[in-house]
Amino acid sequence: MINSKKLLIMAITAAVLLSGCAMETKQEAAERLHSKVGATGETAINGQAAAGKLTSIEFYVPSEKTNSLSVIDVVSSKVVGNIPLSEAPSTVIFSSTMREAYAANMNSSTISFINTQTLKVVKEVPVGPMPHGMVLSPDNRMLYVAAVASQFIYLVDTKEGKEAGTIDLGTGAKTNYLALIGEKLYVSDHENHKVYVVNVKTKELQMTIPTGKTPRAIKLSDDGKKLYVPTAGDNTLEVYNTADGKQLSKISVAAGATDVVVMDDGLNAIVTSTEGSTVSFVDLQSGKVVKTITDLAGAKHIAFNRQQTKAYVTLSGTDQVAVIDTVTQQVVEQIKVGAQPHGIQLKALPGIGGSC
């Protein structure tokens, strides 16, 4: 029989494993911050570059004009790595293991395969014209790529390292950003003002959702029941029921609405506006903007840290990433990266890092 002491130890262990960000103590984080800096300027931990450690918690930011990808350490807010890419990289995503990253190079019409341990591009795969938005299948095997100048979604087999077919959305369609849940792939069409819903197994179009003008970086709720659509042409954040494609709400935000992140509680969202150079905090229940941060030149894409206490926004007009405290709703820091930063994604293994 398990005694009470053993039960307590087991409970504590389970809590640590489930808490995600609780596995690195404050003392360990402080020691990491005060570790030595190597000759290249990268923070060193036990003699290794922080940017290449699998357990390090970082943001990857592709920059269009410098054809490079900046690696930002979350704790120190320092650029700890730089990866040369092909022409005009726009977005980047990670495999679930965080060992691989994939960057879309618009002007090269290729996808760069990146080893996140060595910070090296290991392969470059040609796809359609101007690849932009990307999503990865849950098993990490299939990469779905939207090409801004094409009617196709391009499929890339990550194991074989080559294109593995297309999904045709029809003559005149333009693909931009993607969201995937189960077998349903959502595709924004910024020129025709709609979102397509495609079955990735059958490659058939299941539904077309008319939206406001110029839908951009669409997002899904965790349960897949709601679709969030920033519309740059109408300056709104639109919310749709994914079951029937009907609009649930339409919220006015700043000009050029671009990207959105939704808090875990589903009650609040943050919207970037590239043309308006703003970030809007939105109350989804009341359908109103509660706070707008201005003077964020070219505020483009946005990502949370794991605890959602900070939001990181690429500023394509200032070559920086703005760090926003989500509680005070204020910019607390700006980090210099490559010229004209575009997308941004967090690299952090599940269960690693108290500072994330």
mmCIF file of C-alpha atoms in Angstrom:
data_model
loop_
_atom_site.group_PDB
_atom_site.id
_atom_site.type_symbol
_atom_site.label_atom_id
_atom_site.label_comp_id
_atom_site.label_asym_id
_atom_site.label_seq_id
_atom_site.Cartn_x
_atom_site.Cartn_y
_atom_site.Cartn_z
ATOM 1 C CA MET A 1 0.000 0.000 0.000
ATOM 2 C CA ILE A 2 1.237 3.482 -0.886
ATOM 3 C CA ASN A 3 1.691 5.582 2.229
ATOM 4 C CA SER A 4 0.659 9.237 2.493
ATOM 5 C CA LYS A 5 4.243 10.493 2.085
ATOM 6 C CA LYS A 6 4.642 8.681 -1.231
ATOM 7 C CA LEU A 7 1.276 9.971 -2.390
ATOM 8 C CA LEU A 8 2.366 13.517 -1.596
ATOM 9 C CA ILE A 9 5.615 13.105 -3.564
ATOM 10 C CA MET A 10 3.702 11.697 -6.519
ATOM 11 C CA ALA A 11 1.229 14.579 -6.436
ATOM 12 C CA ILE A 12 3.995 17.174 -6.354
ATOM 13 C CA THR A 13 5.793 15.468 -9.233
ATOM 14 C CA ALA A 14 2.611 15.407 -11.298
ATOM 15 C CA ALA A 15 1.955 19.070 -10.582
ATOM 16 C CA VAL A 16 5.430 19.987 -11.757
ATOM 17 C CA LEU A 17 5.040 18.007 -14.957
ATOM 18 C CA LEU A 18 1.640 19.473 -15.725
ATOM 19 C CA SER A 19 2.556 23.038 -14.919
ATOM 20 C CA GLY A 20 4.728 23.293 -18.036
ATOM 21 C CA CYS A 21 6.764 26.347 -17.199
ATOM 22 C CA ALA A 22 7.504 25.357 -13.607
ATOM 23 C CA MET A 23 10.428 23.034 -14.204
ATOM 24 C CA GLU A 24 13.053 25.772 -14.165
ATOM 25 C CA THR A 25 13.391 27.506 -10.806
ATOM 26 C CA LYS A 26 14.007 31.219 -10.344
ATOM 27 C CA GLN A 27 17.513 30.422 -9.119
ATOM 28 C CA GLU A 28 18.234 28.355 -12.229
ATOM 29 C CA ALA A 29 16.912 31.137 -14.426
ATOM 30 C CA ALA A 30 19.127 33.663 -12.595
ATOM 31 C CA GLU A 31 22.165 31.435 -13.039
ATOM 32 C CA ARG A 32 21.378 31.168 -16.734
ATOM 33 C CA LEU A 33 21.153 34.943 -17.030
ATOM 34 C CA HIS A 34 24.537 35.393 -15.352
ATOM 35 C CA SER A 35 26.323 32.745 -17.394
ATOM 36 C CA LYS A 36 29.298 33.703 -19.514
ATOM 37 C CA VAL A 37 29.034 35.268 -22.956
ATOM 38 C CA GLY A 38 30.977 33.615 -25.758
ATOM 39 C CA ALA A 39 33.148 35.236 -28.386
ATOM 40 C CA THR A 40 30.248 35.399 -30.857
ATOM 41 C CA GLY A 41 28.118 37.327 -28.394
ATOM 42 C CA GLU A 42 25.833 34.341 -27.674
ATOM 43 C CA THR A 43 25.024 33.552 -24.067
ATOM 44 C CA ALA A 44 26.839 30.402 -22.966
ATOM 45 C CA ILE A 45 25.392 27.765 -20.640
ATOM 46 C CA ASN A 46 27.862 25.139 -19.461
ATOM 47 C CA GLY A 47 30.035 25.989 -22.447
ATOM 48 C CA GLN A 48 27.234 25.659 -25.027
ATOM 49 C CA ALA A 49 25.510 28.391 -27.028
ATOM 50 C CA ALA A 50 22.065 29.141 -25.633
ATOM 51 C CA ALA A 51 20.616 29.520 -29.109
ATOM 52 C CA GLY A 52 21.405 25.905 -29.904
ATOM 53 C CA LYS A 53 20.233 24.258 -26.683
ATOM 54 C CA LEU A 54 17.111 22.185 -27.133
ATOM 55 C CA THR A 55 15.625 23.337 -23.829
ATOM 56 C CA SER A 56 16.251 27.057 -24.345
ATOM 57 C CA ILE A 57 13.167 29.246 -24.648
ATOM 58 C CA GLU A 58 13.376 31.577 -27.596
ATOM 59 C CA PHE A 59 11.519 33.493 -30.262
ATOM 60 C CA TYR A 60 12.454 33.053 -33.902
ATOM 61 C CA VAL A 61 11.952 36.168 -36.065
ATOM 62 C CA PRO A 62 12.510 36.157 -39.858
ATOM 63 C CA SER A 63 13.539 39.499 -41.385
ATOM 64 C CA GLU A 64 12.682 40.161 -45.020
ATOM 65 C CA LYS A 65 15.378 42.658 -45.957
ATOM 66 C CA THR A 66 18.345 40.984 -44.281
ATOM 67 C CA ASN A 67 17.317 37.480 -45.445
ATOM 68 C CA SER A 68 17.950 36.148 -41.979
ATOM 69 C CA LEU A 69 16.300 34.791 -38.872
ATOM 70 C CA SER A 70 16.975 36.272 -35.426
ATOM 71 C CA VAL A 71 16.871 34.053 -32.335
ATOM 72 C CA ILE A 72 15.788 35.917 -29.177
ATOM 73 C CA ASP A 73 16.338 34.496 -25.688
ATOM 74 C CA VAL A 74 13.117 35.054 -23.726
ATOM 75 C CA VAL A 75 14.756 35.639 -20.337
ATOM 76 C CA SER A 76 17.495 38.059 -21.341
ATOM 77 C CA SER A 77 15.634 39.624 -24.316
ATOM 78 C CA LYS A 78 18.894 39.362 -26.252
ATOM 79 C CA VAL A 79 19.441 38.204 -29.814
ATOM 80 C CA VAL A 80 21.522 35.075 -29.262
ATOM 81 C CA GLY A 81 21.627 33.677 -32.765
ATOM 82 C CA ASN A 82 21.299 34.613 -36.425
ATOM 83 C CA ILE A 83 20.521 32.195 -39.255
ATOM 84 C CA PRO A 84 21.087 33.209 -42.902
ATOM 85 C CA LEU A 85 18.076 32.332 -45.082
ATOM 86 C CA SER A 86 17.020 32.791 -48.690
ATOM 87 C CA GLU A 87 15.237 35.833 -50.111
ATOM 88 C CA ALA A 88 12.531 37.632 -48.101
ATOM 89 C CA PRO A 89 11.703 35.116 -45.346
ATOM 90 C CA SER A 90 8.249 35.808 -43.944
ATOM 91 C CA THR A 91 7.067 33.196 -41.458
ATOM 92 C CA VAL A 92 8.541 30.381 -39.395
ATOM 93 C CA ILE A 93 7.057 27.394 -37.552
ATOM 94 C CA PHE A 94 8.419 24.519 -35.436
ATOM 95 C CA SER A 95 7.922 20.793 -35.257
ATOM 96 C CA SER A 96 6.366 19.597 -31.996
ATOM 97 C CA THR A 97 9.786 18.413 -30.786
ATOM 98 C CA MET A 98 11.285 21.863 -31.506
ATOM 99 C CA ARG A 99 14.248 20.140 -33.163
ATOM 100 C CA GLU A 100 13.232 21.419 -36.601
ATOM 101 C CA ALA A 101 12.005 24.777 -37.849
ATOM 102 C CA TYR A 102 10.650 25.700 -41.252
ATOM 103 C CA ALA A 103 10.910 29.172 -42.804
ATOM 104 C CA ALA A 104 8.996 30.395 -45.864
ATOM 105 C CA ASN A 105 11.123 32.466 -48.261
ATOM 106 C CA MET A 106 8.781 34.576 -50.395
ATOM 107 C CA ASN A 107 11.103 35.836 -53.113
ATOM 108 C CA SER A 108 12.984 32.538 -53.413
ATOM 109 C CA SER A 109 9.758 30.499 -53.469
ATOM 110 C CA THR A 110 11.349 27.957 -51.137
ATOM 111 C CA ILE A 111 11.004 26.495 -47.654
ATOM 112 C CA SER A 112 14.153 26.348 -45.506
ATOM 113 C CA PHE A 113 14.529 23.329 -43.203
ATOM 114 C CA ILE A 114 16.409 24.463 -40.068
ATOM 115 C CA ASN A 115 18.160 22.353 -37.426
ATOM 116 C CA THR A 116 17.454 24.263 -34.206
ATOM 117 C CA GLN A 117 20.433 22.670 -32.444
ATOM 118 C CA THR A 118 23.061 23.734 -34.944
ATOM 119 C CA LEU A 119 21.154 26.805 -36.179
ATOM 120 C CA LYS A 120 21.905 25.698 -39.723
ATOM 121 C CA VAL A 121 19.715 25.358 -42.809
ATOM 122 C CA VAL A 122 19.936 21.694 -43.749
ATOM 123 C CA LYS A 123 17.669 21.700 -46.803
ATOM 124 C CA GLU A 124 15.762 24.051 -49.088
ATOM 125 C CA VAL A 125 12.627 22.840 -50.843
ATOM 126 C CA PRO A 126 11.068 24.658 -53.843
ATOM 127 C CA VAL A 127 7.324 25.346 -53.625
ATOM 128 C CA GLY A 128 4.880 27.725 -55.314
ATOM 129 C CA PRO A 129 5.320 31.475 -55.859
ATOM 130 C CA MET A 130 5.679 33.621 -52.747
ATOM 131 C CA PRO A 131 5.166 31.077 -49.936
ATOM 132 C CA HIS A 132 3.754 32.750 -46.850
ATOM 133 C CA GLY A 133 1.535 31.099 -44.234
ATOM 134 C CA MET A 134 2.353 27.572 -43.035
ATOM 135 C CA VAL A 135 0.954 24.897 -40.736
ATOM 136 C CA LEU A 136 2.323 21.480 -39.818
ATOM 137 C CA SER A 137 0.327 18.275 -39.370
ATOM 138 C CA PRO A 138 0.186 16.930 -35.779
ATOM 139 C CA ASP A 139 2.539 14.067 -36.667
ATOM 140 C CA ASN A 140 5.077 16.585 -38.082
ATOM 141 C CA ARG A 141 5.050 14.750 -41.417
ATOM 142 C CA MET A 142 3.185 17.142 -43.715
ATOM 143 C CA LEU A 143 3.812 20.867 -44.068
ATOM 144 C CA TYR A 144 0.995 22.876 -45.660
ATOM 145 C CA VAL A 145 2.193 26.059 -47.386
ATOM 146 C CA ALA A 146 0.089 28.953 -48.677
ATOM 147 C CA ALA A 147 1.564 30.784 -51.671
ATOM 148 C CA VAL A 148 0.376 34.384 -51.995
ATOM 149 C CA ALA A 149 0.653 34.383 -55.795
ATOM 150 C CA SER A 150 -1.058 31.024 -56.303
ATOM 151 C CA GLN A 151 -4.407 29.227 -56.090
ATOM 152 C CA PHE A 152 -2.723 26.198 -54.554
ATOM 153 C CA ILE A 153 -1.781 24.977 -51.098
ATOM 154 C CA TYR A 154 1.574 23.228 -51.447
ATOM 155 C CA LEU A 155 2.261 20.056 -49.490
ATOM 156 C CA VAL A 156 5.810 19.373 -48.330
ATOM 157 C CA ASP A 157 6.798 15.976 -46.956
ATOM 158 C CA THR A 158 9.168 16.847 -44.097
ATOM 159 C CA LYS A 159 10.646 13.352 -43.907
ATOM 160 C CA GLU A 160 11.368 13.063 -47.610
ATOM 161 C CA GLY A 161 12.268 16.747 -47.858
ATOM 162 C CA LYS A 162 10.324 17.419 -51.050
ATOM 163 C CA GLU A 163 7.020 18.703 -52.389
ATOM 164 C CA ALA A 164 4.303 16.066 -52.118
ATOM 165 C CA GLY A 165 1.422 17.501 -54.123
ATOM 166 C CA THR A 166 -1.012 20.408 -53.962
ATOM 167 C CA ILE A 167 -4.542 21.316 -52.972
ATOM 168 C CA ASP A 168 -6.270 23.355 -55.694
ATOM 169 C CA LEU A 169 -8.653 26.041 -54.410
ATOM 170 C CA GLY A 170 -9.809 27.012 -57.890
ATOM 171 C CA THR A 171 -9.022 29.575 -60.552
ATOM 172 C CA GLY A 172 -8.524 33.055 -59.140
ATOM 173 C CA ALA A 173 -8.036 31.946 -55.534
ATOM 174 C CA LYS A 174 -5.163 33.459 -53.560
ATOM 175 C CA THR A 175 -3.839 31.727 -50.465
ATOM 176 C CA ASN A 176 -2.379 33.678 -47.561
ATOM 177 C CA TYR A 177 -2.571 32.336 -43.992
ATOM 178 C CA LEU A 178 -3.517 28.921 -42.655
ATOM 179 C CA ALA A 179 -5.007 27.303 -39.563
ATOM 180 C CA LEU A 180 -5.411 23.558 -39.026
ATOM 181 C CA ILE A 181 -7.440 21.466 -36.618
ATOM 182 C CA GLY A 182 -8.118 17.782 -37.160
ATOM 183 C CA GLU A 183 -8.680 17.242 -40.882
ATOM 184 C CA LYS A 184 -9.924 20.801 -41.467
ATOM 185 C CA LEU A 185 -7.585 23.338 -43.014
ATOM 186 C CA TYR A 186 -8.673 26.992 -42.968
ATOM 187 C CA VAL A 187 -7.184 29.243 -45.657
ATOM 188 C CA SER A 188 -7.546 33.032 -45.837
ATOM 189 C CA ASP A 189 -7.895 34.629 -49.267
ATOM 190 C CA HIS A 190 -6.901 38.284 -48.927
ATOM 191 C CA GLU A 191 -7.863 39.241 -52.481
ATOM 192 C CA ASN A 192 -11.261 37.563 -52.695
ATOM 193 C CA HIS A 193 -12.255 38.302 -49.082
ATOM 194 C CA LYS A 194 -13.060 34.818 -47.886
ATOM 195 C CA VAL A 195 -11.813 31.845 -45.893
ATOM 196 C CA TYR A 196 -11.798 28.373 -47.440
ATOM 197 C CA VAL A 197 -12.325 25.244 -45.357
ATOM 198 C CA VAL A 198 -10.626 22.205 -46.870
ATOM 199 C CA ASN A 199 -10.512 18.546 -45.844
ATOM 200 C CA VAL A 200 -6.805 17.694 -45.949
ATOM 201 C CA LYS A 201 -7.513 13.988 -46.255
ATOM 202 C CA THR A 202 -9.746 14.225 -49.332
ATOM 203 C CA LYS A 203 -8.331 17.595 -50.523
ATOM 204 C CA GLU A 204 -11.900 18.741 -51.107
ATOM 205 C CA LEU A 205 -13.372 22.161 -50.374
ATOM 206 C CA GLN A 206 -15.982 21.787 -47.635
ATOM 207 C CA MET A 207 -17.067 25.370 -47.057
ATOM 208 C CA THR A 208 -16.354 28.951 -48.103
ATOM 209 C CA ILE A 209 -16.826 31.679 -45.496
ATOM 210 C CA PRO A 210 -17.307 35.233 -46.840
ATOM 211 C CA THR A 211 -15.422 37.749 -44.680
ATOM 212 C CA GLY A 212 -14.691 41.442 -44.523
ATOM 213 C CA LYS A 213 -12.138 42.965 -46.860
ATOM 214 C CA THR A 214 -8.587 41.575 -46.869
ATOM 215 C CA PRO A 215 -8.573 38.813 -44.239
ATOM 216 C CA ARG A 216 -5.080 38.139 -42.942
ATOM 217 C CA ALA A 217 -3.639 35.917 -40.180
ATOM 218 C CA ILE A 218 -6.587 33.732 -39.149
ATOM 219 C CA LYS A 219 -6.620 31.809 -35.865
ATOM 220 C CA LEU A 220 -8.760 29.054 -34.335
ATOM 221 C CA SER A 221 -9.932 28.631 -30.754
ATOM 222 C CA ASP A 222 -8.373 25.659 -28.965
ATOM 223 C CA ASP A 223 -11.571 23.648 -29.337
ATOM 224 C CA GLY A 224 -11.886 24.555 -33.009
ATOM 225 C CA LYS A 225 -15.358 26.039 -32.558
ATOM 226 C CA LYS A 226 -14.448 29.653 -33.340
ATOM 227 C CA LEU A 227 -12.472 31.249 -36.151
ATOM 228 C CA TYR A 228 -10.873 34.675 -35.585
ATOM 229 C CA VAL A 229 -10.296 36.780 -38.695
ATOM 230 C CA PRO A 230 -8.506 40.181 -38.694
ATOM 231 C CA THR A 231 -9.621 42.108 -41.799
ATOM 232 C CA ALA A 232 -7.204 44.786 -42.969
ATOM 233 C CA GLY A 233 -9.623 46.379 -45.411
ATOM 234 C CA ASP A 234 -12.504 46.786 -42.958
ATOM 235 C CA ASN A 235 -10.344 47.387 -39.861
ATOM 236 C CA THR A 236 -12.161 44.731 -37.881
ATOM 237 C CA LEU A 237 -11.718 41.523 -35.913
ATOM 238 C CA GLU A 238 -14.397 39.079 -37.035
ATOM 239 C CA VAL A 239 -15.395 35.922 -35.165
ATOM 240 C CA TYR A 240 -17.099 32.995 -36.912
ATOM 241 C CA ASN A 241 -18.782 29.771 -35.860
ATOM 242 C CA THR A 242 -16.804 27.025 -37.584
ATOM 243 C CA ALA A 243 -19.765 24.631 -37.556
ATOM 244 C CA ASP A 244 -21.820 26.667 -40.023
ATOM 245 C CA GLY A 245 -19.531 29.559 -41.034
ATOM 246 C CA LYS A 246 -21.879 32.181 -39.586
ATOM 247 C CA GLN A 247 -20.458 35.378 -38.168
ATOM 248 C CA LEU A 248 -20.714 35.665 -34.383
ATOM 249 C CA SER A 249 -19.301 39.156 -33.934
ATOM 250 C CA LYS A 250 -17.540 41.998 -35.726
ATOM 251 C CA ILE A 251 -15.332 44.299 -33.659
ATOM 252 C CA SER A 252 -13.855 47.575 -34.924
ATOM 253 C CA VAL A 253 -10.088 47.865 -34.407
ATOM 254 C CA ALA A 254 -7.342 50.016 -35.927
ATOM 255 C CA ALA A 255 -6.591 50.363 -39.625
ATOM 256 C CA GLY A 256 -4.963 47.417 -41.348
ATOM 257 C CA ALA A 257 -5.807 44.659 -38.855
ATOM 258 C CA THR A 258 -3.178 41.978 -39.364
ATOM 259 C CA ASP A 259 -2.805 39.307 -36.682
ATOM 260 C CA VAL A 260 -4.567 38.172 -33.524
ATOM 261 C CA VAL A 261 -3.860 36.109 -30.418
ATOM 262 C CA VAL A 262 -6.572 35.022 -27.992
ATOM 263 C CA MET A 263 -6.073 34.539 -24.260
ATOM 264 C CA ASP A 264 -6.606 31.057 -22.842
ATOM 265 C CA ASP A 265 -9.804 32.197 -21.135
ATOM 266 C CA GLY A 266 -11.296 33.040 -24.539
ATOM 267 C CA LEU A 267 -12.493 36.388 -23.207
ATOM 268 C CA ASN A 268 -9.771 38.699 -24.471
ATOM 269 C CA ALA A 269 -7.718 39.098 -27.630
ATOM 270 C CA ILE A 270 -4.867 41.263 -28.898
ATOM 271 C CA VAL A 271 -4.879 42.506 -32.491
ATOM 272 C CA THR A 272 -1.983 44.029 -34.434
ATOM 273 C CA SER A 273 -2.523 46.583 -37.189
ATOM 274 C CA THR A 274 0.311 47.043 -39.664
ATOM 275 C CA GLU A 275 -0.999 50.101 -41.481
ATOM 276 C CA GLY A 276 -2.313 51.638 -38.271
ATOM 277 C CA SER A 277 0.934 50.913 -36.370
ATOM 278 C CA THR A 278 -1.062 49.908 -33.302
ATOM 279 C CA VAL A 279 -1.843 47.025 -30.984
ATOM 280 C CA SER A 280 -5.432 46.745 -29.719
ATOM 281 C CA PHE A 281 -6.592 44.931 -26.574
ATOM 282 C CA VAL A 282 -10.083 43.584 -27.246
ATOM 283 C CA ASP A 283 -12.811 42.467 -24.834
ATOM 284 C CA LEU A 284 -14.466 39.684 -26.805
ATOM 285 C CA GLN A 285 -17.555 39.623 -24.591
ATOM 286 C CA SER A 286 -18.440 43.304 -24.960
ATOM 287 C CA GLY A 287 -17.058 43.480 -28.483
ATOM 288 C CA LYS A 288 -15.022 46.581 -27.717
ATOM 289 C CA VAL A 289 -11.405 47.704 -27.758
ATOM 290 C CA VAL A 290 -10.371 48.479 -24.176
ATOM 291 C CA LYS A 291 -6.857 49.747 -24.869
ATOM 292 C CA THR A 292 -4.880 50.807 -27.929
ATOM 293 C CA ILE A 293 -1.106 51.150 -27.974
ATOM 294 C CA THR A 294 -0.011 53.550 -30.713
ATOM 295 C CA ASP A 295 3.284 54.462 -32.400
ATOM 296 C CA LEU A 296 4.299 50.849 -33.043
ATOM 297 C CA ALA A 297 5.514 51.320 -36.606
ATOM 298 C CA GLY A 298 4.320 48.508 -38.855
ATOM 299 C CA ALA A 299 3.047 46.284 -36.015
ATOM 300 C CA LYS A 300 2.708 43.007 -37.870
ATOM 301 C CA HIS A 301 2.735 39.619 -36.164
ATOM 302 C CA ILE A 302 2.295 38.671 -32.533
ATOM 303 C CA ALA A 303 3.006 35.754 -30.198
ATOM 304 C CA PHE A 304 2.589 35.130 -26.464
ATOM 305 C CA ASN A 305 5.084 33.768 -24.012
ATOM 306 C CA ARG A 306 3.806 30.532 -22.486
ATOM 307 C CA GLN A 307 2.251 32.223 -19.448
ATOM 308 C CA GLN A 308 0.630 34.900 -21.628
ATOM 309 C CA THR A 309 2.073 37.621 -19.406
ATOM 310 C CA LYS A 310 3.924 39.121 -22.358
ATOM 311 C CA ALA A 311 3.140 39.592 -26.024
ATOM 312 C CA TYR A 312 5.917 39.967 -28.603
ATOM 313 C CA VAL A 313 5.118 42.027 -31.708
ATOM 314 C CA THR A 314 7.262 42.418 -34.824
ATOM 315 C CA LEU A 315 7.588 46.057 -35.893
ATOM 316 C CA SER A 316 8.348 45.993 -39.600
ATOM 317 C CA GLY A 317 8.778 49.767 -39.629
ATOM 318 C CA THR A 318 11.493 49.974 -36.965
ATOM 319 C CA ASP A 319 13.347 46.638 -37.272
ATOM 320 C CA GLN A 320 12.412 45.766 -33.704
ATOM 321 C CA VAL A 321 10.266 43.433 -31.639
ATOM 322 C CA ALA A 322 8.090 45.190 -29.071
ATOM 323 C CA VAL A 323 7.594 43.415 -25.741
ATOM 324 C CA ILE A 324 4.193 44.197 -24.214
ATOM 325 C CA ASP A 325 3.152 43.471 -20.624
ATOM 326 C CA THR A 326 -0.333 41.993 -21.022
ATOM 327 C CA VAL A 327 -1.349 42.972 -17.488
ATOM 328 C CA THR A 328 -0.370 46.656 -17.601
ATOM 329 C CA GLN A 329 -0.983 46.719 -21.375
ATOM 330 C CA GLN A 330 2.164 48.724 -21.948
ATOM 331 C CA VAL A 331 5.330 48.304 -23.992
ATOM 332 C CA VAL A 332 8.108 47.399 -21.589
ATOM 333 C CA GLU A 333 10.938 46.812 -24.035
ATOM 334 C CA GLN A 334 11.966 46.896 -27.698
ATOM 335 C CA ILE A 335 14.497 44.411 -29.088
ATOM 336 C CA LYS A 336 16.569 45.159 -32.178
ATOM 337 C CA VAL A 337 16.424 42.407 -34.814
ATOM 338 C CA GLY A 338 16.984 42.187 -38.575
ATOM 339 C CA ALA A 339 15.573 44.692 -41.064
ATOM 340 C CA GLN A 340 11.823 44.467 -41.680
ATOM 341 C CA PRO A 341 10.880 41.648 -39.291
ATOM 342 C CA HIS A 342 7.815 39.675 -40.341
ATOM 343 C CA GLY A 343 6.571 36.595 -38.460
ATOM 344 C CA ILE A 344 7.404 35.421 -34.939
ATOM 345 C CA GLN A 345 7.154 32.048 -33.178
ATOM 346 C CA LEU A 346 8.120 30.672 -29.763
ATOM 347 C CA LYS A 347 10.458 27.700 -29.371
ATOM 348 C CA ALA A 348 10.029 25.959 -26.010
ATOM 349 C CA LEU A 349 9.693 22.298 -25.187
ATOM 350 C CA PRO A 350 6.644 21.253 -23.153
ATOM 351 C CA GLY A 351 7.492 21.251 -19.451
ATOM 352 C CA ILE A 352 10.723 23.196 -19.800
ATOM 353 C CA GLY A 353 11.464 26.666 -18.501
ATOM 354 C CA GLY A 354 10.004 28.593 -15.574
ATOM 355 C CA SER A 355 10.727 31.860 -17.344
ATOM 356 C CA CYS A 356 8.545 31.234 -20.359
#
